[in-house]
Short mmCIF file of C-alpha atoms and ligand atoms in Angstrom, two decimals:
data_model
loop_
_atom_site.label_atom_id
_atom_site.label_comp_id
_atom_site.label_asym_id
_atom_site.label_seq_id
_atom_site.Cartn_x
_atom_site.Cartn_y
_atom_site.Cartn_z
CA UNK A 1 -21.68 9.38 -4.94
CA UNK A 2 -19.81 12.27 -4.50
CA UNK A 3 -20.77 15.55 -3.62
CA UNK A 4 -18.76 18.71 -1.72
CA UNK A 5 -18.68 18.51 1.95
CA UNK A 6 -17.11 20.49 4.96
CA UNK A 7 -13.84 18.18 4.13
CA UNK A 8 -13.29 19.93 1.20
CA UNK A 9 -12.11 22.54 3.15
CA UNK A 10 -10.87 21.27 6.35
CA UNK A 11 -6.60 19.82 5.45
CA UNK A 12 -6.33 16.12 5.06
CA UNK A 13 -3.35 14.70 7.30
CA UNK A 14 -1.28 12.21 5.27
CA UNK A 15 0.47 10.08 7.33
CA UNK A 16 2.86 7.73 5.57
CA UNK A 17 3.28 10.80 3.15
CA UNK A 18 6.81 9.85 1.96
CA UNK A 19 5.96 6.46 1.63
CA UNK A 20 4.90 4.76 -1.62
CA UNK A 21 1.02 5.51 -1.43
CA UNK A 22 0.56 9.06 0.88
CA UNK A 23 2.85 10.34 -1.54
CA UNK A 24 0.12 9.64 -4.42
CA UNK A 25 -2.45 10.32 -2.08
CA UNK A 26 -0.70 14.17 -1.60
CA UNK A 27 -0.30 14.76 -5.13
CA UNK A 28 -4.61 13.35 -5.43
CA UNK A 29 -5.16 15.81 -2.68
CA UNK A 30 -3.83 18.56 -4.22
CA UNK A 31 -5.23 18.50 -7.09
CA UNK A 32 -8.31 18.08 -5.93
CA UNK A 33 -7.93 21.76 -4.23
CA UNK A 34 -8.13 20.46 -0.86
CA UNK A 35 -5.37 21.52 1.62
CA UNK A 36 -2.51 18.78 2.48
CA UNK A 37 -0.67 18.26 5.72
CA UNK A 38 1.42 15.54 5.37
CA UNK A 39 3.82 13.86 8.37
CA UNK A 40 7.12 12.74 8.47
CA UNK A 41 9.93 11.79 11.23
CA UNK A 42 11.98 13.12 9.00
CA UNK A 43 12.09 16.98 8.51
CA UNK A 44 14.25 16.98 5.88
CA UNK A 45 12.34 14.75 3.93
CA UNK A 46 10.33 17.78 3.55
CA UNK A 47 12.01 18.88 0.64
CA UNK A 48 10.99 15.70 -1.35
CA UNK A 49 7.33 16.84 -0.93
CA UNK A 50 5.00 19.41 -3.09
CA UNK A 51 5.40 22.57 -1.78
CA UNK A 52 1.92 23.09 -1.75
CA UNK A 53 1.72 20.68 1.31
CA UNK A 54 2.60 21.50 4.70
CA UNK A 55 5.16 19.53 6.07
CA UNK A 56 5.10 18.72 9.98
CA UNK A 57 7.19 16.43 11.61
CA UNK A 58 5.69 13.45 14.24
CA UNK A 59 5.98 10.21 14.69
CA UNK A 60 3.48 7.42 15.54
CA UNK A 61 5.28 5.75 18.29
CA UNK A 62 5.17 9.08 19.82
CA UNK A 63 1.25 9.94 20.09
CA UNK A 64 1.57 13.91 21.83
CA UNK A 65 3.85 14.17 19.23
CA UNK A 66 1.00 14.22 16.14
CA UNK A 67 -0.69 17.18 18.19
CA UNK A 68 0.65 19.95 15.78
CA UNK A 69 -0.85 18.21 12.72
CA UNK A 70 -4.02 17.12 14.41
CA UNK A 71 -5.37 20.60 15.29
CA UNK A 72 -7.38 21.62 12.86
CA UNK A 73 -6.89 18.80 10.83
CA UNK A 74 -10.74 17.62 9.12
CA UNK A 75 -9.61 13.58 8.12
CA UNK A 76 -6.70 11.59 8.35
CA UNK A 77 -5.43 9.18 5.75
CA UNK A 78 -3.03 6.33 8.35
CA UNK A 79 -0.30 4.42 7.01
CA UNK A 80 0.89 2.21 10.16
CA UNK A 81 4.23 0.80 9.19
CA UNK A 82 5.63 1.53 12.75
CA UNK A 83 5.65 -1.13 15.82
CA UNK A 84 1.80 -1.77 17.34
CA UNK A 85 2.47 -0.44 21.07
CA UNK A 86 1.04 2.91 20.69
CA UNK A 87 -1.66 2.11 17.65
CA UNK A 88 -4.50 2.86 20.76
CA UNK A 89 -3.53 5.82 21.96
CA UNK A 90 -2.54 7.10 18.08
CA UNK A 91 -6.13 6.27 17.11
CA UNK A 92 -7.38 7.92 20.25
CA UNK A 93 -5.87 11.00 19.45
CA UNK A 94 -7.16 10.60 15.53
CA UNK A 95 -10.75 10.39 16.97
CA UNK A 96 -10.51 13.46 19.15
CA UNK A 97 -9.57 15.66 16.44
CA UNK A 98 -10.60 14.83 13.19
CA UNK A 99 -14.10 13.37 11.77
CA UNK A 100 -12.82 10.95 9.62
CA UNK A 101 -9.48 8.59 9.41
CA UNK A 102 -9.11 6.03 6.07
CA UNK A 103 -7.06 3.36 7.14
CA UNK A 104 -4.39 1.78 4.57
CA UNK A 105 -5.19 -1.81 5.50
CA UNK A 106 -5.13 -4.96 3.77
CA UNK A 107 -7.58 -8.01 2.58
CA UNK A 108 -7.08 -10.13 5.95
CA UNK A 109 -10.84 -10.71 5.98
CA UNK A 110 -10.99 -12.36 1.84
CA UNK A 111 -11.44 -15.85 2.39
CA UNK A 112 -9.18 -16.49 -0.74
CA UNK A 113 -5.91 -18.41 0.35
CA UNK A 114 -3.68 -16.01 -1.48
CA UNK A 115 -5.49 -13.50 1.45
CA UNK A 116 -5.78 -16.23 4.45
CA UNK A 117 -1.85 -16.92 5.48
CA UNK A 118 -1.20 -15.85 9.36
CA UNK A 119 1.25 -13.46 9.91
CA UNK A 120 1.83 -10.29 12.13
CA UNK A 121 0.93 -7.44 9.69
CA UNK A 122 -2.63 -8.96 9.03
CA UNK A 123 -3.43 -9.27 12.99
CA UNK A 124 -2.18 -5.39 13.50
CA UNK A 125 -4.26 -4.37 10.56
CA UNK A 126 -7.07 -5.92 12.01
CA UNK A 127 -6.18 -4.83 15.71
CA UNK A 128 -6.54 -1.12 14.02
CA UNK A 129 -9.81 -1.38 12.35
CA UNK A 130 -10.82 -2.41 15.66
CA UNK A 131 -9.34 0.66 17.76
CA UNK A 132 -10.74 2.83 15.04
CA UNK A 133 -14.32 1.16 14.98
CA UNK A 134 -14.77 1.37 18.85
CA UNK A 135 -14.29 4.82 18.61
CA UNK A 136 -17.23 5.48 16.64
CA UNK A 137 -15.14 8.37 13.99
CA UNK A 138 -16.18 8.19 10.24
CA UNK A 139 -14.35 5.86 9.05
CA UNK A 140 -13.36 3.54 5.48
CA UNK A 141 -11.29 0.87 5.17
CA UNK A 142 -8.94 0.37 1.88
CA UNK A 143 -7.62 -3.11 1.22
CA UNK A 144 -4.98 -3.52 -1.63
CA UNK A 145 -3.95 -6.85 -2.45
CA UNK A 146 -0.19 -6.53 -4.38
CA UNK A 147 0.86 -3.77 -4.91
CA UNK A 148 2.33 -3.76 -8.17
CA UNK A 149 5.51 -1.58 -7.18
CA UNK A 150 6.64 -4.69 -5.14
CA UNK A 151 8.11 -5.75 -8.24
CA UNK A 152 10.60 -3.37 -8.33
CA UNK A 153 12.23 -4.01 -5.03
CA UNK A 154 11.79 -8.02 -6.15
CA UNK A 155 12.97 -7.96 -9.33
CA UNK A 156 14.43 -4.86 -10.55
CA UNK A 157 18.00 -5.62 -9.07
CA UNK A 158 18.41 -8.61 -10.94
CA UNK A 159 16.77 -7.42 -13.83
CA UNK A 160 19.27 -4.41 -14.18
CA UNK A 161 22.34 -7.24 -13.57
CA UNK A 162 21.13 -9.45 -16.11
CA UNK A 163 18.17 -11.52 -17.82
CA UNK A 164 17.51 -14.02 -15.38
CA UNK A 165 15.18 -13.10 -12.67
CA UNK A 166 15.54 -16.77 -9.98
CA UNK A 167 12.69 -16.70 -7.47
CA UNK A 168 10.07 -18.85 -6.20
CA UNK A 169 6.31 -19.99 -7.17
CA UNK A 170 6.75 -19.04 -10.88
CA UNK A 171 3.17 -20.50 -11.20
CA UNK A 172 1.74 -18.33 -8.00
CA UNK A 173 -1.27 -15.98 -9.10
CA UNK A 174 -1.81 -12.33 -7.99
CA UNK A 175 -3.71 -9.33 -9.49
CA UNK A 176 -0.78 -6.44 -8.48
CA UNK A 177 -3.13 -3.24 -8.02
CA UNK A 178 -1.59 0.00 -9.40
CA UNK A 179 -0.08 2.30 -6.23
CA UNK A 180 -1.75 5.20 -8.14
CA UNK A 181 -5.13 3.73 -8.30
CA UNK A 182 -5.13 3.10 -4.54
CA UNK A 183 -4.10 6.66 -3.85
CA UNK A 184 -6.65 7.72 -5.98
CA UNK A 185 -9.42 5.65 -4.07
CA UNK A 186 -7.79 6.99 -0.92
CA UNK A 187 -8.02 10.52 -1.67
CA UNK A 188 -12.03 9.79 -3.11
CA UNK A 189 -13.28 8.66 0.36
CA UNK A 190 -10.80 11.30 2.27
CA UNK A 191 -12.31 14.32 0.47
CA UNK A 192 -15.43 13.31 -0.68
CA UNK A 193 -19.04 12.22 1.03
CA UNK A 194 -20.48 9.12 0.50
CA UNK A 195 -17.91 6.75 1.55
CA UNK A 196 -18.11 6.20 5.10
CA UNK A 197 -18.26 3.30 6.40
CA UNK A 198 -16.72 1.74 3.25
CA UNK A 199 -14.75 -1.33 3.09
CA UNK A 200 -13.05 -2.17 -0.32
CA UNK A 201 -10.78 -4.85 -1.05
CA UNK A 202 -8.73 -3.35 -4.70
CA UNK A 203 -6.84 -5.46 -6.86
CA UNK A 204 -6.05 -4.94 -10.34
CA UNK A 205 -7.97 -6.52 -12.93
CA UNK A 206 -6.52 -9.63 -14.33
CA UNK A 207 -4.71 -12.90 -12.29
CA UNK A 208 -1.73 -13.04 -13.59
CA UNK A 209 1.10 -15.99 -12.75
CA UNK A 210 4.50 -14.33 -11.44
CA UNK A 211 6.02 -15.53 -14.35
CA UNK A 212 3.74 -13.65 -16.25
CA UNK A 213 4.46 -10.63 -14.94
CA UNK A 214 8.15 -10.90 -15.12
CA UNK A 215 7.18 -11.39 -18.97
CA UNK A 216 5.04 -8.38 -18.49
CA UNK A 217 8.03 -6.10 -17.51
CA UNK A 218 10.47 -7.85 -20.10
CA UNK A 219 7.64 -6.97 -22.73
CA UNK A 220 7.58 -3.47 -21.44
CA UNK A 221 11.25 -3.38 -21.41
CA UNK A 222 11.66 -4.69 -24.99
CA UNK A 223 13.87 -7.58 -23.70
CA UNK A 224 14.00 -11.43 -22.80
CA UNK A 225 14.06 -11.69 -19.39
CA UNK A 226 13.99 -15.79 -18.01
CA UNK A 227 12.00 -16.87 -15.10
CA UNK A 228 14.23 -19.35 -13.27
CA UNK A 229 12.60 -21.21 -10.28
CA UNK A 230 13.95 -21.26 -6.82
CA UNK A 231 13.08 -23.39 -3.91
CA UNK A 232 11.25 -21.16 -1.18
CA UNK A 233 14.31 -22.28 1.12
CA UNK A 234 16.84 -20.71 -0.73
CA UNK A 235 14.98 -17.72 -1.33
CA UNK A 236 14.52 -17.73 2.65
CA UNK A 237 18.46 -17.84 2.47
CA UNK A 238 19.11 -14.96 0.57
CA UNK A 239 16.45 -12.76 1.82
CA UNK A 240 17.22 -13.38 5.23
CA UNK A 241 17.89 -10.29 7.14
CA UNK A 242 16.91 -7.89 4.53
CA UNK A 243 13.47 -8.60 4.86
CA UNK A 244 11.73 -9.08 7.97
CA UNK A 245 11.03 -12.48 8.89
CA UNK A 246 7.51 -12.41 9.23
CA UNK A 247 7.23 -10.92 5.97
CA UNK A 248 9.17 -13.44 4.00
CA UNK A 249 6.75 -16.44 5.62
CA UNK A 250 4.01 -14.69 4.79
CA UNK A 251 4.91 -14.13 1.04
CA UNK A 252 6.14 -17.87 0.27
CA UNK A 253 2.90 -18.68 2.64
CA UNK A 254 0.64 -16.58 -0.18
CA UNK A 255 2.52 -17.72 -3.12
CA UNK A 256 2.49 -21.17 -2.01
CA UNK A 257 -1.40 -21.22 -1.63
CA UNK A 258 -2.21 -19.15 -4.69
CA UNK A 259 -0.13 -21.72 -7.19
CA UNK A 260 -2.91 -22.78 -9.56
CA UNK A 261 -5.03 -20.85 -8.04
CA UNK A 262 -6.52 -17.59 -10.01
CA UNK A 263 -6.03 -14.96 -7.99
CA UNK A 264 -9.06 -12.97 -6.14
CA UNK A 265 -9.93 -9.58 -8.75
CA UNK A 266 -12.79 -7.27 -7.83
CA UNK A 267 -14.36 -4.27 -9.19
CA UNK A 268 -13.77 -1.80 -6.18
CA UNK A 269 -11.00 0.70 -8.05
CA UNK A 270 -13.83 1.17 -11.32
CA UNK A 271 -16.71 1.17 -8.35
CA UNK A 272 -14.86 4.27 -6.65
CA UNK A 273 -13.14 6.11 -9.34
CA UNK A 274 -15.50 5.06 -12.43
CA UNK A 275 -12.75 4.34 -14.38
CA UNK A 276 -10.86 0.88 -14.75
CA UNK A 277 -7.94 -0.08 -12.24
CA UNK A 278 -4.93 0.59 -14.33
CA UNK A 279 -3.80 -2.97 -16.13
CA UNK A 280 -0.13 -4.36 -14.73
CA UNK A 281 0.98 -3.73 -18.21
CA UNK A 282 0.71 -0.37 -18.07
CA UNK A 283 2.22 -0.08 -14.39
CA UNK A 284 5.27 -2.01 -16.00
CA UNK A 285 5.15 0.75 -19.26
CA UNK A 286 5.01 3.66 -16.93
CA UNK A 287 8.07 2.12 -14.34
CA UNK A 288 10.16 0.67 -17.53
CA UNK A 289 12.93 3.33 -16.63
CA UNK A 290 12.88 1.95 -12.89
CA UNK A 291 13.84 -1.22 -14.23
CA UNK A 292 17.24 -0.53 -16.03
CA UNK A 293 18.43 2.87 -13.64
CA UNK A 294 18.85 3.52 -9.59
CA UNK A 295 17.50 1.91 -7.19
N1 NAP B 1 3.15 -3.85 -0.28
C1 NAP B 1 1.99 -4.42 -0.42
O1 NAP B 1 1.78 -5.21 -1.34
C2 NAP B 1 0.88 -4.11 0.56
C3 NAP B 1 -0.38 -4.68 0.35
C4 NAP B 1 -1.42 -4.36 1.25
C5 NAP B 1 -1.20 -3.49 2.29
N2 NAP B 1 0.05 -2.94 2.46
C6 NAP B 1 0.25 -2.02 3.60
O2 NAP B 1 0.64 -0.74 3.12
C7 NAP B 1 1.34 -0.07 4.17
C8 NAP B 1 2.62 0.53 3.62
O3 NAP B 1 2.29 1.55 2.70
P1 NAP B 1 3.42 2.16 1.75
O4 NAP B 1 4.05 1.04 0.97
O5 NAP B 1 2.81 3.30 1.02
O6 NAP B 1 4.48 2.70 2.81
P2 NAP B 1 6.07 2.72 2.63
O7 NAP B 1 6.44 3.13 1.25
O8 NAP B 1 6.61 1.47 3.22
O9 NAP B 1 6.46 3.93 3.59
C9 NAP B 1 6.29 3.87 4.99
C10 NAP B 1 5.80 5.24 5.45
O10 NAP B 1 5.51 5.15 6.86
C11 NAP B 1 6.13 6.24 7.50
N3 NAP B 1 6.50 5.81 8.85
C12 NAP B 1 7.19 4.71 9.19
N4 NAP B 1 7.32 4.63 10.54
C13 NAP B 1 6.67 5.72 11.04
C14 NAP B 1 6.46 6.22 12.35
N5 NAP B 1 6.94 5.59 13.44
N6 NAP B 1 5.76 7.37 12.49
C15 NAP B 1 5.30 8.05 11.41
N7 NAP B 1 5.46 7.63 10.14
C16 NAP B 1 6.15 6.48 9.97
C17 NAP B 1 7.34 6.63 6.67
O11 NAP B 1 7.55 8.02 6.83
P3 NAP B 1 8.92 8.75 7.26
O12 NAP B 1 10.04 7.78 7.05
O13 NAP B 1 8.99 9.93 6.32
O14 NAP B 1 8.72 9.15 8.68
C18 NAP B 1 6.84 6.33 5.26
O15 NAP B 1 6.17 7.45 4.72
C19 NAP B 1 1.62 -1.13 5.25
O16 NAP B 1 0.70 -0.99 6.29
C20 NAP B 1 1.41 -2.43 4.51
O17 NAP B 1 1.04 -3.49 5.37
C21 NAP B 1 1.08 -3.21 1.62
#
């Protein structure tokens, strides 16, 4: 599959480099020996970031402004988290440059109900793939389903106030894929031939309720933690302005749909990597400390 190609040598642009995958995908990079350049709007954010890597600053609402890390730049790992007006003219600019962009998207195209609830983020992913296909650059496409680190921001407040973690669709399915094993997938088909054109859909690899994976934490916590149930309305209610609206219907949208319903697992990670995606158990065992300090 692999094999040592002109990328090897040519820097990798991480874009969403402070975020929760481009950091992996830096740290992948690097110790793969291939040379990181990784963007941020933030310069001081720099110092949060391997040395090793060089930091430039840009933003992707402001296309000229990638120029500096584009030059010379061999591939492009994009994280789009930012508003869709300038996505064409980003991708553009991505295609004039660089050979070969891996897109962080998601599994819009699964026809598993978990994956088929409308909502903005699934029509900009697919907007993207678009932009990027038309413009004939090498190209792969990466499609996590949960990530598992969404349980911290769900759960780890209450869990460090308490035992009781209220929420809704205790009986919802997912298969929460490890952050590190899609960086590590990322940083495969970024550095190494024989991916292009790829399209992988990565999950973890067992369905698991959401009640079972609040048990999953508590286990790796040593602790009883109760799941109680919440109506999705009240959940709307105290989410409301925190998160994004079209975020929180999509997520009691998926949850809704996926009660009862085991949740789509394929083999992609172990396909790429050759090893087996990393087991939500062990996510939990590694993140324990995440649980019960900061934020
Ligand atoms: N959470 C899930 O379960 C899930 C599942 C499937 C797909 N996804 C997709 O994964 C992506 C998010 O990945 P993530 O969680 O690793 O990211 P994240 O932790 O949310 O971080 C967002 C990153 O985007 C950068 N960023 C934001 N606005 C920017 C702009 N205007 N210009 C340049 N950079 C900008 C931020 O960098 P600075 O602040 O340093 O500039 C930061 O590094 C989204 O597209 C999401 O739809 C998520």
């Amino acid at each position: 599959m692999g094999g040592v190609n002109q990328m090897d040598i040519l820097p990798v642009l991480v874009t969403g480099a402070t975020g929760r995958v481009g950091r992996v995908v830096i740290d992948q990079l690097l110790d793969a020996g291939v040379p990181v350049r990784a963007l941020t709007r933030r310069s001081e954010a720099a110092a949060t970031l391997p040395a090793k890597a060089e930091v430039f600053t840009g933003d992707l609402t402001v296309p000229e402004s990638l120029d500096p890390a584009l030059n010379g730049a061999g591939a492009v790992f994009l994280v789009w988290t930012a508003p869709p007006r300038t996505a064409e003219a980003v991708v553009e600019r991505l295609a004039a440059h660089v050979r070969r962009v891996v897109f962080l998207s998601s599994p819009h195209q699964t026809p598993h109900p978990f994956f088929q609830q409308p909502n903005p983020m699934a029509v900009l992913h697919a907007d993207i793939e678009r932009l990027i296909a038309a413009t004939g650059i090498e190209s792969t496409i990466i499609r996590p389903g949960m990530f598992a680190s969404n349980s911290l921001a769900w759960w780890a407040p209450a869990i460090r106030a308490g035992d009781v973690v209220r929420w809704p669709y205790s009986a919802a399915e997912s298969a929460p894929v490890d952050d590190r094993d899609i960086a590590a997938v990322a940083a495969r088909t970024l550095h190494q031939g024989g991916y292009v054109g790829g399209d992988y859909v990565l999950t973890g690899p067992e369905s698991l309720t959401l009640a079972a994976q609040v048990d999953v934490i508590a286990a790796a916590l040593g602790r009883r933690i109760a799941f109680e149930e919440m109506s999705p309305d009240e959940f709307r209610g105290l989410w409301e302005g925190t998160v994004p609206r079209p975020a929180i219907d999509m997520l009691l949208a998926a949850w809704s749909a996926a009660v009862g319903q085991p949740a789509y697992v394929t083999t992609a990670v172990a396909d790429v990597l050759g090893t087996a995606p990393r087991a939500f158990r062990q996510w939990a065992v590694d993140h324990a400390i995440a649980f019960t300090k900061g934020s």
